[in-house]
Amino acid sequence: AQSVTQLGSHVSVSEGALVLLRCNYSSSVPPYLFWYVQYPNQGLQLLLKYTTGATLVKGINGFEAEFKKSETSFHLTKPSAHMSDAAEYFCAVSGRGGSEKLVFGKGMKLTVNP
Amino acid sequence: DAGVIQSPRHEVTEMGQEVTLRCKPISGHNSLFWYRQTMMRGLELLIYFNNNVPIDDSGMPEDRFSAKMPNASFSTLKIQPSEPRDSAVYFCASTLRLAGDTQYFGPGTRLTVL
């Protein structure tokens, strides 16, 4: 079975500062890994995903994440935060079987201060 | 191209009443998911379907909850009778395939049970 750990529930950064949101996963098989973002009063939307190939994945809005198998991590980063990045971010994992479901972490609320 | 459509967007009802939430997945998508989101429990997967067949309903809280997918373009989540603790945002999501594909979320239905 797969699981995801996002330590903490809230991160606050200044505009222009580095954004780092941590995600560690547990999986008995090579996983698929995802980051989703949820803006207030909206559904979740995909930021980026790792399925195969290059371990550094680039997503929308300047975000990227690196799959590190040895550390079972898939941390999300953005070099310079923008006010519009304020949202909740969810890491998710699934196995590679035909009927695997997506398992989400608890989410991390990002606040960007001017 | 239309995304996942959910109705109603907001529902306020009294305890004991029947509530029906509706979802129209993206055309051509084969898998559909129902999630519930609350502050206390985060994002929970309730049930998911593949090719209109329920695959995993282990997340359905109790017998008061039921879900159907009579065809590829429509699904319902019913709560009967409703209770105040069912108050939450309910999301529907769809994907082309289960493993590795992006899940596309609807805007959600905010349910308040008085």
PDB file of C-alpha atoms in Angstrom:
ATOM      1  CA  ALA A   1       0.000   0.000   0.000  1.00  0.00           C
ATOM      2  CA  GLN A   2       1.071   3.544  -0.652  1.00  0.00           C
ATOM      3  CA  SER A   3       1.155   6.485   1.768  1.00  0.00           C
ATOM      4  CA  VAL A   4       2.300  10.093   1.786  1.00  0.00           C
ATOM      5  CA  THR A   5       3.632  12.258   4.599  1.00  0.00           C
ATOM      6  CA  GLN A   6       3.542  16.024   4.492  1.00  0.00           C
ATOM      7  CA  LEU A   7       4.946  17.237   7.784  1.00  0.00           C
ATOM      8  CA  GLY A   8       3.213  20.265   9.211  1.00  0.00           C
ATOM      9  CA  SER A   9       0.122  21.921   7.845  1.00  0.00           C
ATOM     10  CA  HIS A  10       1.182  25.486   7.192  1.00  0.00           C
ATOM     11  CA  VAL A  11       4.162  27.258   5.651  1.00  0.00           C
ATOM     12  CA  SER A  12       4.682  30.992   5.457  1.00  0.00           C
ATOM     13  CA  VAL A  13       7.205  32.693   3.157  1.00  0.00           C
ATOM     14  CA  SER A  14       7.928  36.207   1.991  1.00  0.00           C
ATOM     15  CA  GLU A  15       7.267  37.254  -1.573  1.00  0.00           C
ATOM     16  CA  GLY A  16      10.397  36.506  -3.620  1.00  0.00           C
ATOM     17  CA  ALA A  17      11.666  33.868  -1.196  1.00  0.00           C
ATOM     18  CA  LEU A  18      12.245  30.201  -1.940  1.00  0.00           C
ATOM     19  CA  VAL A  19       9.268  27.896  -1.583  1.00  0.00           C
ATOM     20  CA  LEU A  20      10.029  24.384  -0.323  1.00  0.00           C
ATOM     21  CA  LEU A  21       7.221  21.968   0.460  1.00  0.00           C
ATOM     22  CA  ARG A  22       8.295  18.543   1.648  1.00  0.00           C
ATOM     23  CA  CYS A  23       6.750  15.234   0.712  1.00  0.00           C
ATOM     24  CA  ASN A  24       7.882  11.751   1.660  1.00  0.00           C
ATOM     25  CA  TYR A  25       6.176   8.659   0.375  1.00  0.00           C
ATOM     26  CA  SER A  26       5.987   5.002   1.175  1.00  0.00           C
ATOM     27  CA  SER A  27       5.469   2.503  -1.593  1.00  0.00           C
ATOM     28  CA  SER A  28       6.305  -1.146  -2.084  1.00  0.00           C
ATOM     29  CA  VAL A  29       6.541  -0.635  -5.836  1.00  0.00           C
ATOM     30  CA  PRO A  30       7.934   2.157  -8.046  1.00  0.00           C
ATOM     31  CA  PRO A  31       5.416   4.913  -7.573  1.00  0.00           C
ATOM     32  CA  TYR A  32       3.722   7.568  -9.593  1.00  0.00           C
ATOM     33  CA  LEU A  33       4.023  10.880  -7.726  1.00  0.00           C
ATOM     34  CA  PHE A  34       1.938  14.026  -8.030  1.00  0.00           C
ATOM     35  CA  TRP A  35       1.606  17.528  -6.664  1.00  0.00           C
ATOM     36  CA  TYR A  36      -1.803  19.190  -6.785  1.00  0.00           C
ATOM     37  CA  VAL A  37      -2.750  22.743  -5.834  1.00  0.00           C
ATOM     38  CA  GLN A  38      -6.064  23.967  -4.467  1.00  0.00           C
ATOM     39  CA  TYR A  39      -6.942  27.637  -4.567  1.00  0.00           C
ATOM     40  CA  PRO A  40      -9.675  28.895  -2.218  1.00  0.00           C
ATOM     41  CA  ASN A  41     -13.136  27.597  -3.069  1.00  0.00           C
ATOM     42  CA  GLN A  42     -11.877  25.568  -6.001  1.00  0.00           C
ATOM     43  CA  GLY A  43     -11.138  21.955  -6.818  1.00  0.00           C
ATOM     44  CA  LEU A  44      -7.637  20.540  -7.001  1.00  0.00           C
ATOM     45  CA  GLN A  45      -5.570  20.948 -10.147  1.00  0.00           C
ATOM     46  CA  LEU A  46      -2.371  19.242 -11.199  1.00  0.00           C
ATOM     47  CA  LEU A  47       0.916  21.112 -10.725  1.00  0.00           C
ATOM     48  CA  LEU A  48       3.236  18.349 -11.914  1.00  0.00           C
ATOM     49  CA  LYS A  49       3.745  14.617 -11.873  1.00  0.00           C
ATOM     50  CA  TYR A  50       6.482  12.010 -12.054  1.00  0.00           C
ATOM     51  CA  THR A  51       5.746   8.815 -13.905  1.00  0.00           C
ATOM     52  CA  THR A  52       9.010   7.758 -15.505  1.00  0.00           C
ATOM     53  CA  GLY A  53      12.205   9.148 -16.966  1.00  0.00           C
ATOM     54  CA  ALA A  54      13.846  12.337 -15.728  1.00  0.00           C
ATOM     55  CA  THR A  55      13.665  12.655 -11.972  1.00  0.00           C
ATOM     56  CA  LEU A  56      13.470  16.456 -12.012  1.00  0.00           C
ATOM     57  CA  VAL A  57       9.989  17.382 -13.086  1.00  0.00           C
ATOM     58  CA  LYS A  58       8.888  20.854 -14.084  1.00  0.00           C
ATOM     59  CA  GLY A  59       5.319  21.972 -13.669  1.00  0.00           C
ATOM     60  CA  ILE A  60       3.132  24.980 -14.109  1.00  0.00           C
ATOM     61  CA  ASN A  61       3.715  28.393 -12.538  1.00  0.00           C
ATOM     62  CA  GLY A  62       7.471  27.847 -12.113  1.00  0.00           C
ATOM     63  CA  PHE A  63       7.214  24.904  -9.720  1.00  0.00           C
ATOM     64  CA  GLU A  64       9.399  21.832  -9.923  1.00  0.00           C
ATOM     65  CA  ALA A  65       9.952  18.672  -7.914  1.00  0.00           C
ATOM     66  CA  GLU A  66      12.656  16.046  -7.793  1.00  0.00           C
ATOM     67  CA  PHE A  67      12.022  12.350  -7.306  1.00  0.00           C
ATOM     68  CA  LYS A  68      14.700  10.915  -4.998  1.00  0.00           C
ATOM     69  CA  LYS A  69      14.240   7.205  -4.643  1.00  0.00           C
ATOM     70  CA  SER A  70      16.983   6.823  -2.023  1.00  0.00           C
ATOM     71  CA  GLU A  71      15.270   9.358   0.198  1.00  0.00           C
ATOM     72  CA  THR A  72      11.694   8.372  -0.772  1.00  0.00           C
ATOM     73  CA  SER A  73      11.029  12.050  -1.305  1.00  0.00           C
ATOM     74  CA  PHE A  74       9.322  14.278  -3.853  1.00  0.00           C
ATOM     75  CA  HIS A  75       9.789  17.798  -2.516  1.00  0.00           C
ATOM     76  CA  LEU A  76       8.204  20.746  -4.333  1.00  0.00           C
ATOM     77  CA  THR A  77      10.190  23.934  -4.897  1.00  0.00           C
ATOM     78  CA  LYS A  78       9.867  27.321  -6.514  1.00  0.00           C
ATOM     79  CA  PRO A  79      12.795  29.757  -6.518  1.00  0.00           C
ATOM     80  CA  SER A  80      10.765  32.910  -5.947  1.00  0.00           C
ATOM     81  CA  ALA A  81       7.332  33.002  -4.344  1.00  0.00           C
ATOM     82  CA  HIS A  82       4.576  35.159  -5.741  1.00  0.00           C
ATOM     83  CA  MET A  83       1.486  36.348  -3.944  1.00  0.00           C
ATOM     84  CA  SER A  84      -0.623  34.288  -6.335  1.00  0.00           C
ATOM     85  CA  ASP A  85       1.055  31.093  -5.055  1.00  0.00           C
ATOM     86  CA  ALA A  86      -0.934  31.291  -1.829  1.00  0.00           C
ATOM     87  CA  ALA A  87      -2.956  28.084  -1.811  1.00  0.00           C
ATOM     88  CA  GLU A  88      -3.031  24.582  -0.367  1.00  0.00           C
ATOM     89  CA  TYR A  89      -0.675  22.002  -1.853  1.00  0.00           C
ATOM     90  CA  PHE A  90      -1.212  18.259  -1.834  1.00  0.00           C
ATOM     91  CA  CYS A  91       1.309  15.543  -2.543  1.00  0.00           C
ATOM     92  CA  ALA A  92      -0.096  12.250  -3.821  1.00  0.00           C
ATOM     93  CA  VAL A  93       1.162   8.785  -4.725  1.00  0.00           C
ATOM     94  CA  SER A  94      -0.152   5.792  -6.568  1.00  0.00           C
ATOM     95  CA  GLY A  95       1.187   2.431  -7.571  1.00  0.00           C
ATOM     96  CA  ARG A  96       1.537   1.320 -11.162  1.00  0.00           C
ATOM     97  CA  GLY A  97      -1.072  -1.381 -11.199  1.00  0.00           C
ATOM     98  CA  GLY A  98      -4.094  -1.116 -13.444  1.00  0.00           C
ATOM     99  CA  SER A  99      -6.499  -0.377 -10.623  1.00  0.00           C
ATOM    100  CA  GLU A 100      -4.341   1.696  -8.311  1.00  0.00           C
ATOM    101  CA  LYS A 101      -5.993   4.640  -6.610  1.00  0.00           C
ATOM    102  CA  LEU A 102      -4.351   7.950  -5.735  1.00  0.00           C
ATOM    103  CA  VAL A 103      -3.433   8.461  -2.075  1.00  0.00           C
ATOM    104  CA  PHE A 104      -3.212  12.109  -0.976  1.00  0.00           C
ATOM    105  CA  GLY A 105      -1.240  13.675   1.841  1.00  0.00           C
ATOM    106  CA  LYS A 106      -2.892  15.948   4.402  1.00  0.00           C
ATOM    107  CA  GLY A 107      -2.007  19.077   2.463  1.00  0.00           C
ATOM    108  CA  MET A 108       0.128  22.121   3.208  1.00  0.00           C
ATOM    109  CA  LYS A 109      -1.266  25.627   3.263  1.00  0.00           C
ATOM    110  CA  LEU A 110       1.164  28.152   1.802  1.00  0.00           C
ATOM    111  CA  THR A 111       0.928  31.790   2.847  1.00  0.00           C
ATOM    112  CA  VAL A 112       2.940  34.414   0.953  1.00  0.00           C
ATOM    113  CA  ASN A 113       3.639  37.640   2.810  1.00  0.00           C
ATOM    114  CA  PRO A 114       4.296  40.917   0.980  1.00  0.00           C
TER     115      PRO A 114
ATOM    116  CA  ASP B   1     -13.714  21.725 -23.531  1.00  0.00           C
ATOM    117  CA  ALA B   2     -15.909  21.343 -20.453  1.00  0.00           C
ATOM    118  CA  GLY B   3     -14.271  20.046 -17.305  1.00  0.00           C
ATOM    119  CA  VAL B   4     -15.871  17.952 -14.603  1.00  0.00           C
ATOM    120  CA  ILE B   5     -19.301  19.350 -13.802  1.00  0.00           C
ATOM    121  CA  GLN B   6     -20.856  19.071 -10.356  1.00  0.00           C
ATOM    122  CA  SER B   7     -24.261  20.127  -9.147  1.00  0.00           C
ATOM    123  CA  PRO B   8     -25.425  21.706  -7.032  1.00  0.00           C
ATOM    124  CA  ARG B   9     -22.515  23.948  -6.025  1.00  0.00           C
ATOM    125  CA  HIS B  10     -24.058  24.602  -2.635  1.00  0.00           C
ATOM    126  CA  GLU B  11     -26.619  22.591  -0.701  1.00  0.00           C
ATOM    127  CA  VAL B  12     -28.144  23.429   2.646  1.00  0.00           C
ATOM    128  CA  THR B  13     -30.458  20.862   4.147  1.00  0.00           C
ATOM    129  CA  GLU B  14     -31.837  19.755   7.459  1.00  0.00           C
ATOM    130  CA  MET B  15     -30.800  16.692   9.368  1.00  0.00           C
ATOM    131  CA  GLY B  16     -32.674  13.615   8.230  1.00  0.00           C
ATOM    132  CA  GLN B  17     -33.244  14.788   4.684  1.00  0.00           C
ATOM    133  CA  GLU B  18     -31.982  12.976   1.607  1.00  0.00           C
ATOM    134  CA  VAL B  19     -29.207  14.674  -0.332  1.00  0.00           C
ATOM    135  CA  THR B  20     -28.160  13.829  -3.883  1.00  0.00           C
ATOM    136  CA  LEU B  21     -24.962  15.180  -5.395  1.00  0.00           C
ATOM    137  CA  ARG B  22     -24.367  14.908  -9.123  1.00  0.00           C
ATOM    138  CA  CYS B  23     -21.296  14.649 -11.299  1.00  0.00           C
ATOM    139  CA  LYS B  24     -20.653  14.653 -15.025  1.00  0.00           C
ATOM    140  CA  PRO B  25     -17.088  13.495 -15.806  1.00  0.00           C
ATOM    141  CA  ILE B  26     -15.001  14.660 -18.721  1.00  0.00           C
ATOM    142  CA  SER B  27     -16.133  12.961 -21.900  1.00  0.00           C
ATOM    143  CA  GLY B  28     -14.038   9.894 -22.684  1.00  0.00           C
ATOM    144  CA  HIS B  29     -12.707   9.447 -19.174  1.00  0.00           C
ATOM    145  CA  ASN B  30     -13.058   5.923 -17.853  1.00  0.00           C
ATOM    146  CA  SER B  31     -12.596   6.422 -14.122  1.00  0.00           C
ATOM    147  CA  LEU B  32     -14.529   8.541 -11.661  1.00  0.00           C
ATOM    148  CA  PHE B  33     -13.799   9.355  -8.039  1.00  0.00           C
ATOM    149  CA  TRP B  34     -15.797  10.852  -5.191  1.00  0.00           C
ATOM    150  CA  TYR B  35     -13.889  12.668  -2.432  1.00  0.00           C
ATOM    151  CA  ARG B  36     -14.921  14.449   0.729  1.00  0.00           C
ATOM    152  CA  GLN B  37     -12.916  17.320   2.214  1.00  0.00           C
ATOM    153  CA  THR B  38     -13.200  18.638   5.766  1.00  0.00           C
ATOM    154  CA  MET B  39     -10.915  20.672   7.972  1.00  0.00           C
ATOM    155  CA  MET B  40     -10.598  17.834  10.473  1.00  0.00           C
ATOM    156  CA  ARG B  41     -10.046  14.884   8.135  1.00  0.00           C
ATOM    157  CA  GLY B  42      -8.621  16.512   5.027  1.00  0.00           C
ATOM    158  CA  LEU B  43      -9.289  14.941   1.628  1.00  0.00           C
ATOM    159  CA  GLU B  44     -10.815  11.462   1.791  1.00  0.00           C
ATOM    160  CA  LEU B  45     -11.544   9.120  -1.093  1.00  0.00           C
ATOM    161  CA  LEU B  46     -15.060   7.764  -0.702  1.00  0.00           C
ATOM    162  CA  ILE B  47     -15.461   5.541  -3.757  1.00  0.00           C
ATOM    163  CA  TYR B  48     -14.191   5.169  -7.294  1.00  0.00           C
ATOM    164  CA  PHE B  49     -15.498   3.631 -10.473  1.00  0.00           C
ATOM    165  CA  ASN B  50     -13.766   2.223 -13.512  1.00  0.00           C
ATOM    166  CA  ASN B  51     -15.860   1.782 -16.656  1.00  0.00           C
ATOM    167  CA  ASN B  52     -18.981   2.500 -14.558  1.00  0.00           C
ATOM    168  CA  VAL B  53     -18.212  -0.336 -12.128  1.00  0.00           C
ATOM    169  CA  PRO B  54     -17.453   0.436  -8.461  1.00  0.00           C
ATOM    170  CA  ILE B  55     -13.909  -0.710  -7.726  1.00  0.00           C
ATOM    171  CA  ASP B  56     -13.335   0.375  -4.148  1.00  0.00           C
ATOM    172  CA  ASP B  57     -15.971   1.729  -1.780  1.00  0.00           C
ATOM    173  CA  SER B  58     -13.999   1.178   1.406  1.00  0.00           C
ATOM    174  CA  GLY B  59     -13.986   4.913   2.072  1.00  0.00           C
ATOM    175  CA  MET B  60     -17.764   5.235   2.214  1.00  0.00           C
ATOM    176  CA  PRO B  61     -18.443   6.202   5.837  1.00  0.00           C
ATOM    177  CA  GLU B  62     -21.528   4.062   6.445  1.00  0.00           C
ATOM    178  CA  ASP B  63     -24.658   2.684   4.891  1.00  0.00           C
ATOM    179  CA  ARG B  64     -26.217   6.120   4.733  1.00  0.00           C
ATOM    180  CA  PHE B  65     -23.924   6.840   1.785  1.00  0.00           C
ATOM    181  CA  SER B  66     -24.430   5.299  -1.635  1.00  0.00           C
ATOM    182  CA  ALA B  67     -23.033   6.053  -5.084  1.00  0.00           C
ATOM    183  CA  LYS B  68     -24.073   5.020  -8.553  1.00  0.00           C
ATOM    184  CA  MET B  69     -22.752   5.428 -12.045  1.00  0.00           C
ATOM    185  CA  PRO B  70     -25.526   4.366 -14.423  1.00  0.00           C
ATOM    186  CA  ASN B  71     -23.558   5.404 -17.502  1.00  0.00           C
ATOM    187  CA  ALA B  72     -20.230   6.859 -18.527  1.00  0.00           C
ATOM    188  CA  SER B  73     -21.417  10.439 -18.323  1.00  0.00           C
ATOM    189  CA  PHE B  74     -23.199  10.603 -14.979  1.00  0.00           C
ATOM    190  CA  SER B  75     -22.709   9.672 -11.346  1.00  0.00           C
ATOM    191  CA  THR B  76     -24.561  10.399  -8.130  1.00  0.00           C
ATOM    192  CA  LEU B  77     -23.613  10.353  -4.475  1.00  0.00           C
ATOM    193  CA  LYS B  78     -26.580  10.042  -2.153  1.00  0.00           C
ATOM    194  CA  ILE B  79     -26.771  10.552   1.593  1.00  0.00           C
ATOM    195  CA  GLN B  80     -29.908   9.278   3.306  1.00  0.00           C
ATOM    196  CA  PRO B  81     -30.570  10.331   6.007  1.00  0.00           C
ATOM    197  CA  SER B  82     -28.162  13.240   6.247  1.00  0.00           C
ATOM    198  CA  GLU B  83     -26.501  14.257   9.527  1.00  0.00           C
ATOM    199  CA  PRO B  84     -24.664  17.447  10.581  1.00  0.00           C
ATOM    200  CA  ARG B  85     -21.342  15.572  10.549  1.00  0.00           C
ATOM    201  CA  ASP B  86     -21.794  15.044   6.805  1.00  0.00           C
ATOM    202  CA  SER B  87     -21.210  18.769   6.266  1.00  0.00           C
ATOM    203  CA  ALA B  88     -18.200  19.019   3.959  1.00  0.00           C
ATOM    204  CA  VAL B  89     -17.119  19.821   0.428  1.00  0.00           C
ATOM    205  CA  TYR B  90     -17.645  16.879  -1.889  1.00  0.00           C
ATOM    206  CA  PHE B  91     -15.487  16.646  -4.994  1.00  0.00           C
ATOM    207  CA  CYS B  92     -15.860  14.523  -8.057  1.00  0.00           C
ATOM    208  CA  ALA B  93     -12.830  13.791 -10.245  1.00  0.00           C
ATOM    209  CA  SER B  94     -12.295  11.863 -13.435  1.00  0.00           C
ATOM    210  CA  THR B  95      -9.334  10.431 -15.288  1.00  0.00           C
ATOM    211  CA  LEU B  96      -8.697   8.637 -18.524  1.00  0.00           C
ATOM    212  CA  ARG B  97      -6.977   5.699 -16.854  1.00  0.00           C
ATOM    213  CA  LEU B  98      -6.357   4.828 -13.246  1.00  0.00           C
ATOM    214  CA  ALA B  99      -2.616   4.449 -13.027  1.00  0.00           C
ATOM    215  CA  GLY B 100      -0.431   7.475 -13.616  1.00  0.00           C
ATOM    216  CA  ASP B 101      -2.999   9.736 -15.203  1.00  0.00           C
ATOM    217  CA  THR B 102      -3.991  13.172 -14.019  1.00  0.00           C
ATOM    218  CA  GLN B 103      -7.209  13.383 -12.065  1.00  0.00           C
ATOM    219  CA  TYR B 104      -9.360  16.335 -13.091  1.00  0.00           C
ATOM    220  CA  PHE B 105     -11.430  17.719 -10.253  1.00  0.00           C
ATOM    221  CA  GLY B 106     -14.784  19.410 -10.381  1.00  0.00           C
ATOM    222  CA  PRO B 107     -15.462  22.625  -8.442  1.00  0.00           C
ATOM    223  CA  GLY B 108     -17.066  20.730  -5.577  1.00  0.00           C
ATOM    224  CA  THR B 109     -20.400  20.791  -3.782  1.00  0.00           C
ATOM    225  CA  ARG B 110     -20.427  22.499  -0.404  1.00  0.00           C
ATOM    226  CA  LEU B 111     -22.931  20.616   1.757  1.00  0.00           C
ATOM    227  CA  THR B 112     -24.267  22.036   4.989  1.00  0.00           C
ATOM    228  CA  VAL B 113     -26.539  19.862   7.106  1.00  0.00           C
ATOM    229  CA  LEU B 114     -28.308  21.804   9.856  1.00  0.00           C
TER     230      LEU B 114
END
